[in-house]
mmCIF file of C-alpha atoms in Angstrom:
data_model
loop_
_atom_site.group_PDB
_atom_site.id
_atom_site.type_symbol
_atom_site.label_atom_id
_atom_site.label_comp_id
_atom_site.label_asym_id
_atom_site.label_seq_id
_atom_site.Cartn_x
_atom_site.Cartn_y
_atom_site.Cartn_z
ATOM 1 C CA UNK J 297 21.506 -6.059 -17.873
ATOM 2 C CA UNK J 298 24.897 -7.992 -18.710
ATOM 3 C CA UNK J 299 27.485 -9.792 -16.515
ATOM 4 C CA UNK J 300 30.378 -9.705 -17.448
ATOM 5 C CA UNK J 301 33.156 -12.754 -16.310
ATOM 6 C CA UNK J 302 36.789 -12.161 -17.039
ATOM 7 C CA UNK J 303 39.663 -15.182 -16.191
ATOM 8 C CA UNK J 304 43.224 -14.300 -16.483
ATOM 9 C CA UNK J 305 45.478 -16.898 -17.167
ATOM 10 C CA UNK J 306 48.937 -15.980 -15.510
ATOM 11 C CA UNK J 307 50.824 -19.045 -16.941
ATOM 12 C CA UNK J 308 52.043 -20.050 -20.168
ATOM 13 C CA UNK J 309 50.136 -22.963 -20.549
ATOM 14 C CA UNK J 310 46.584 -23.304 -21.615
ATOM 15 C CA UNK J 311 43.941 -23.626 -19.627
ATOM 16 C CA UNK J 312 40.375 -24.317 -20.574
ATOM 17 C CA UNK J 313 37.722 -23.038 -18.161
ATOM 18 C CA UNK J 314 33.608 -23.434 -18.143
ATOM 19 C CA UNK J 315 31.084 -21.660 -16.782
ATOM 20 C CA UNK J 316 27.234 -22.254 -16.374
ATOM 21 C CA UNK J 317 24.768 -19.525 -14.424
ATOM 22 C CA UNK J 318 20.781 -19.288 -13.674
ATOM 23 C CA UNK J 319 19.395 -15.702 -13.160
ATOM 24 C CA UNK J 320 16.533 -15.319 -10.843
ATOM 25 C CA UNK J 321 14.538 -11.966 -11.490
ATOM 26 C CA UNK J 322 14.480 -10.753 -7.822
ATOM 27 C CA UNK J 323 13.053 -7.132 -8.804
ATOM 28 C CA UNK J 324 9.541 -8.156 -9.971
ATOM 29 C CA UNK J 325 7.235 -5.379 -9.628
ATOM 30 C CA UNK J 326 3.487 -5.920 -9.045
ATOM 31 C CA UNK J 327 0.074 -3.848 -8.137
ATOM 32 C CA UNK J 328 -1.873 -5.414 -5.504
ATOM 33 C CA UNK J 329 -5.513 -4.045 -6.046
ATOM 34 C CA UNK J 330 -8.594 -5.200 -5.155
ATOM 35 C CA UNK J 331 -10.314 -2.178 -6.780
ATOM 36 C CA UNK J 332 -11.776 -2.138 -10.876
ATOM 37 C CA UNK J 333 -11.259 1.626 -10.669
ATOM 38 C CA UNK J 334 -14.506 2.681 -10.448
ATOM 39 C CA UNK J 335 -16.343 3.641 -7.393
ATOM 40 C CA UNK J 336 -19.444 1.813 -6.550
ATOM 41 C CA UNK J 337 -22.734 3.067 -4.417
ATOM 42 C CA UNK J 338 -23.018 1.241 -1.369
ATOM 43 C CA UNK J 339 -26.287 3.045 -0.410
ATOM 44 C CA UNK J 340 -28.189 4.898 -2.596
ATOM 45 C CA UNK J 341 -26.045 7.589 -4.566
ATOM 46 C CA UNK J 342 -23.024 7.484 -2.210
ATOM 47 C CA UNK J 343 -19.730 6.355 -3.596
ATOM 48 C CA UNK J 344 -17.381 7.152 -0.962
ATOM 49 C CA UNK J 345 -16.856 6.262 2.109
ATOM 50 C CA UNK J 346 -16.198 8.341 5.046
ATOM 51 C CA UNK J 347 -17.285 9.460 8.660
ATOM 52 C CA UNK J 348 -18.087 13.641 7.781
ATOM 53 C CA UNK J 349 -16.508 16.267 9.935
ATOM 54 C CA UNK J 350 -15.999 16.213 13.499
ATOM 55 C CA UNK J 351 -14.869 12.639 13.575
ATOM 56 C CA UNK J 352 -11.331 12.452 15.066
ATOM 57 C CA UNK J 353 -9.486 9.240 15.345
ATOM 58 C CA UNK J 354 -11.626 7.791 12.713
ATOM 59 C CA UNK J 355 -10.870 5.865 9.334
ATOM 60 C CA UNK J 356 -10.855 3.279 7.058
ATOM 61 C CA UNK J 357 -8.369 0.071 6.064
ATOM 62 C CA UNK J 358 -7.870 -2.264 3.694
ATOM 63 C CA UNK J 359 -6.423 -5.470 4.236
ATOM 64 C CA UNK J 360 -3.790 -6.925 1.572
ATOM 65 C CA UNK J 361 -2.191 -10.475 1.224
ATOM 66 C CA UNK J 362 1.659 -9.876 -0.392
ATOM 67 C CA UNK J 363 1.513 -12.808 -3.012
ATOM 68 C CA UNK J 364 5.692 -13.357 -2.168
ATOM 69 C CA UNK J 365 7.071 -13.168 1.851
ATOM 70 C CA UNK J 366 9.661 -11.483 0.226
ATOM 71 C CA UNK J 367 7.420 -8.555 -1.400
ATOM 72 C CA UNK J 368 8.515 -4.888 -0.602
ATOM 73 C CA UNK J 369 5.766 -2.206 -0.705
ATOM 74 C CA UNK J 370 7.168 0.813 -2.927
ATOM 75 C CA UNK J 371 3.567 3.178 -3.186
ATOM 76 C CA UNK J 372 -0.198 2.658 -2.368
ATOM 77 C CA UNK J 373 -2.501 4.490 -3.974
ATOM 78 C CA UNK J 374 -5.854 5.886 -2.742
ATOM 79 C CA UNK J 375 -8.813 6.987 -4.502
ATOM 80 C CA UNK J 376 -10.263 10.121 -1.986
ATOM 81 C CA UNK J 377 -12.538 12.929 -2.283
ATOM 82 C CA UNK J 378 -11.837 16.346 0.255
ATOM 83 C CA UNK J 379 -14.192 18.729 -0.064
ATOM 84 C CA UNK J 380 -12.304 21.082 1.774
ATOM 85 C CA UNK J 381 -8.874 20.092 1.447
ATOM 86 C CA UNK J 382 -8.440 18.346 4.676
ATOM 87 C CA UNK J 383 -5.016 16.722 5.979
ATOM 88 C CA UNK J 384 -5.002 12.820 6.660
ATOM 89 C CA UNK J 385 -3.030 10.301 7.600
ATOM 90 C CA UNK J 386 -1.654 7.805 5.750
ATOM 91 C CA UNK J 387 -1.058 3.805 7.802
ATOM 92 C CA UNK J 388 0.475 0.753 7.033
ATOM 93 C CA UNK J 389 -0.347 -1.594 9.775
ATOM 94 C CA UNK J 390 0.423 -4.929 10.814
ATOM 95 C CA UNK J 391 -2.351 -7.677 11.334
ATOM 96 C CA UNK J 392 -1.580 -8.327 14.616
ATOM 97 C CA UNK J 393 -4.949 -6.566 16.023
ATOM 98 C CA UNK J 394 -7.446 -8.210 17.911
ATOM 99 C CA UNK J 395 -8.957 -10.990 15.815
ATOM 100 C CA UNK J 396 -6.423 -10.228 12.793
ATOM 101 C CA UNK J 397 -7.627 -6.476 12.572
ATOM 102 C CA UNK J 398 -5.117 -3.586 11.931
ATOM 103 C CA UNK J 399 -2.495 -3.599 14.777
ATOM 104 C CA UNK J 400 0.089 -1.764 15.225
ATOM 105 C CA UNK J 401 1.999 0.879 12.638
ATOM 106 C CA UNK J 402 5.115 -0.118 10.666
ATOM 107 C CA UNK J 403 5.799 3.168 9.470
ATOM 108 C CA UNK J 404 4.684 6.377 11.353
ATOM 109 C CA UNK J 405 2.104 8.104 9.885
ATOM 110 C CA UNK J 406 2.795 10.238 7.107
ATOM 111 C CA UNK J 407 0.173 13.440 7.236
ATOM 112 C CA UNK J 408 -1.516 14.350 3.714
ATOM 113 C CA UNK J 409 -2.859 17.092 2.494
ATOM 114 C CA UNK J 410 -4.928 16.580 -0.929
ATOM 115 C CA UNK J 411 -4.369 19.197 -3.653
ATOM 116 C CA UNK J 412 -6.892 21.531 -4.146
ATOM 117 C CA UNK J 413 -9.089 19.547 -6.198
ATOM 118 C CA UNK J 414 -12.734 19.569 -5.416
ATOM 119 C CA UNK J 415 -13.545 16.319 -7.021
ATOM 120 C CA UNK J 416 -12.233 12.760 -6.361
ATOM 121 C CA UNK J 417 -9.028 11.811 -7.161
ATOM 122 C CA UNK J 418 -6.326 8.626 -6.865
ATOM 123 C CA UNK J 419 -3.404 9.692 -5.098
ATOM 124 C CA UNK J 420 0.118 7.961 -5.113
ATOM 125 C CA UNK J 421 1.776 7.682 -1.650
ATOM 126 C CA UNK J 422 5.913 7.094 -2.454
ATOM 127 C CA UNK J 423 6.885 4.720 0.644
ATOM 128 C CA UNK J 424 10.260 4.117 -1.101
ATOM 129 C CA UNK J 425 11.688 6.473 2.432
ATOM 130 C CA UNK J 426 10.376 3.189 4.269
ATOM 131 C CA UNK J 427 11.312 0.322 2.479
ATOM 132 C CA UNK J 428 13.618 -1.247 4.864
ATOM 133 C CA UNK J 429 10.309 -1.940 6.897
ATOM 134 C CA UNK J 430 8.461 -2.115 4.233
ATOM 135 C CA UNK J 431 9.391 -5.704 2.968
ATOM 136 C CA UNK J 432 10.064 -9.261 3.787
ATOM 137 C CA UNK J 433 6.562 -9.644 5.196
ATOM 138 C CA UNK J 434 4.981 -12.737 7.104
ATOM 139 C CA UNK J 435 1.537 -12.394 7.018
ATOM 140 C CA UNK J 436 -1.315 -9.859 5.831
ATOM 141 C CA UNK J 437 -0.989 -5.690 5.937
ATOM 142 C CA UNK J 438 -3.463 -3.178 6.219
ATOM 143 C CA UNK J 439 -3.160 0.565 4.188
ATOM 144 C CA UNK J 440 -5.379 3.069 5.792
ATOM 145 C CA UNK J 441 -6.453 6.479 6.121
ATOM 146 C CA UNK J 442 -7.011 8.278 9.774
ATOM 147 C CA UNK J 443 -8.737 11.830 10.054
ATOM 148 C CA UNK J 444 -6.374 13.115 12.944
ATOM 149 C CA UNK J 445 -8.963 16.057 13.554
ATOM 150 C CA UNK J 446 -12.598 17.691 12.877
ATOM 151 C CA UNK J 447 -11.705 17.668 9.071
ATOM 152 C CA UNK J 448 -12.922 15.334 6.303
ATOM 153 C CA UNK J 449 -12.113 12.679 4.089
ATOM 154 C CA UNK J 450 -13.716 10.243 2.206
ATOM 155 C CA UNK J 451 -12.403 6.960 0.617
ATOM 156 C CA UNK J 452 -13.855 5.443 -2.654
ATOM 157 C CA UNK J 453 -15.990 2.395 -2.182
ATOM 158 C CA UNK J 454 -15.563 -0.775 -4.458
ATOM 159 C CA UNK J 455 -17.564 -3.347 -3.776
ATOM 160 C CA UNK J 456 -16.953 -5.877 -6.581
ATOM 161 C CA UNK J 457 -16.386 -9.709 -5.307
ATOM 162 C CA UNK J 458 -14.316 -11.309 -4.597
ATOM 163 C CA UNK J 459 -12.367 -9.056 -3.161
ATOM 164 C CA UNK J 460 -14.875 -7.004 -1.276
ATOM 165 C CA UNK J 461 -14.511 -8.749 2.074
ATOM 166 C CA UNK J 462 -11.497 -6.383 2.955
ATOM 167 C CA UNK J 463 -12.470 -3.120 3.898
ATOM 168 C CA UNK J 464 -12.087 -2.282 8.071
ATOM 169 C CA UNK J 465 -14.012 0.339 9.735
ATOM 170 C CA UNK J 466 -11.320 2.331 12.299
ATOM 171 C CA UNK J 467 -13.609 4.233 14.970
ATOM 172 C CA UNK J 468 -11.289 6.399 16.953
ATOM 173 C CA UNK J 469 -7.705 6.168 17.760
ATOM 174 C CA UNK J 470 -7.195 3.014 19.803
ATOM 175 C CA UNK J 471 -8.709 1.189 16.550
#
């Protein structure tokens, strides 16, 4: 982009006038991952993670380390598999949990439904709606998935180090 600096001289005299500026790029936009984009078993043949039906209240989290206090979250982006199409809930949580586990919600949840696609899948959240709360963070953030009822939904499984320390096992609501 270009600044532009105009000076108007009013007088009739001359008048000689200097100007020096530094730029700081404040809209620097970066992918936090701890993934290699490809699933990996974790025991046997299973790739994905996930709790089956009938398992309300139940989920999974990763936790994530902004690499600026002044970062600003604009999407997350989840790598699922729904057999059957099944809503879930999408979470951003703080780390103020028990023992720096997920706490509570920064956002309210924002429901999901996968498109009918019987195979797995990444899909992009857009949090840009949120990103007054979404920024300007102190401390670690969790991005989750919650089945709010019977249905299913399973969360690809990466295990490669070092990252693979991150990964939080919800089991019911009061997580």
């Amino acid at each position: 982009f270009r600044i532009v600096f105009v000076i108007i001289n009013m007088s009739l005299s001359q008048i000689k006038f200097s100007y020096d500026a530094v730029a700081v790029q404040s809209l620097l936009v970066q992918e936090i991952g701890y993934d290699d984009g490809v699933p990996d078993p974790f025991s046997g043949e299973a790739y994905f993670l996930g709790f089956g039906d009938n398992a309300p209240g139940y989920g999974w989290a990763v936790k994530f380390t902004p690499s600026s206090p002044v970062a600003k979250i604009l999407s997350a982006k989840l790598y699922i598999y729904s057999p059957k199409k099944d809503k879930f809930e999408f979470h951003i949580w703080n780390d103020y949990g028990y023992n720096e586990t997920p706490g509570d919600d920064i956002i309210p949840p924002i429901t999901i439904t996968p498109p009918e696609i019987r195979k797995e899948m990444w899909i992009t959240v857009d949090l840009t709606p949120y990103e007054d709360k979404l920024t300007n963070f102190e401390g670690n953030f969790y991005v989750g998935v919650i089945q709010p009822d019977s249905g299913a939904i399973y969360i690809g499984m990466d295990n490669s180090n070092p990252d693979m320390n991150k990964t939080w096992a919800l089991f019911g609501i009061a997580h």
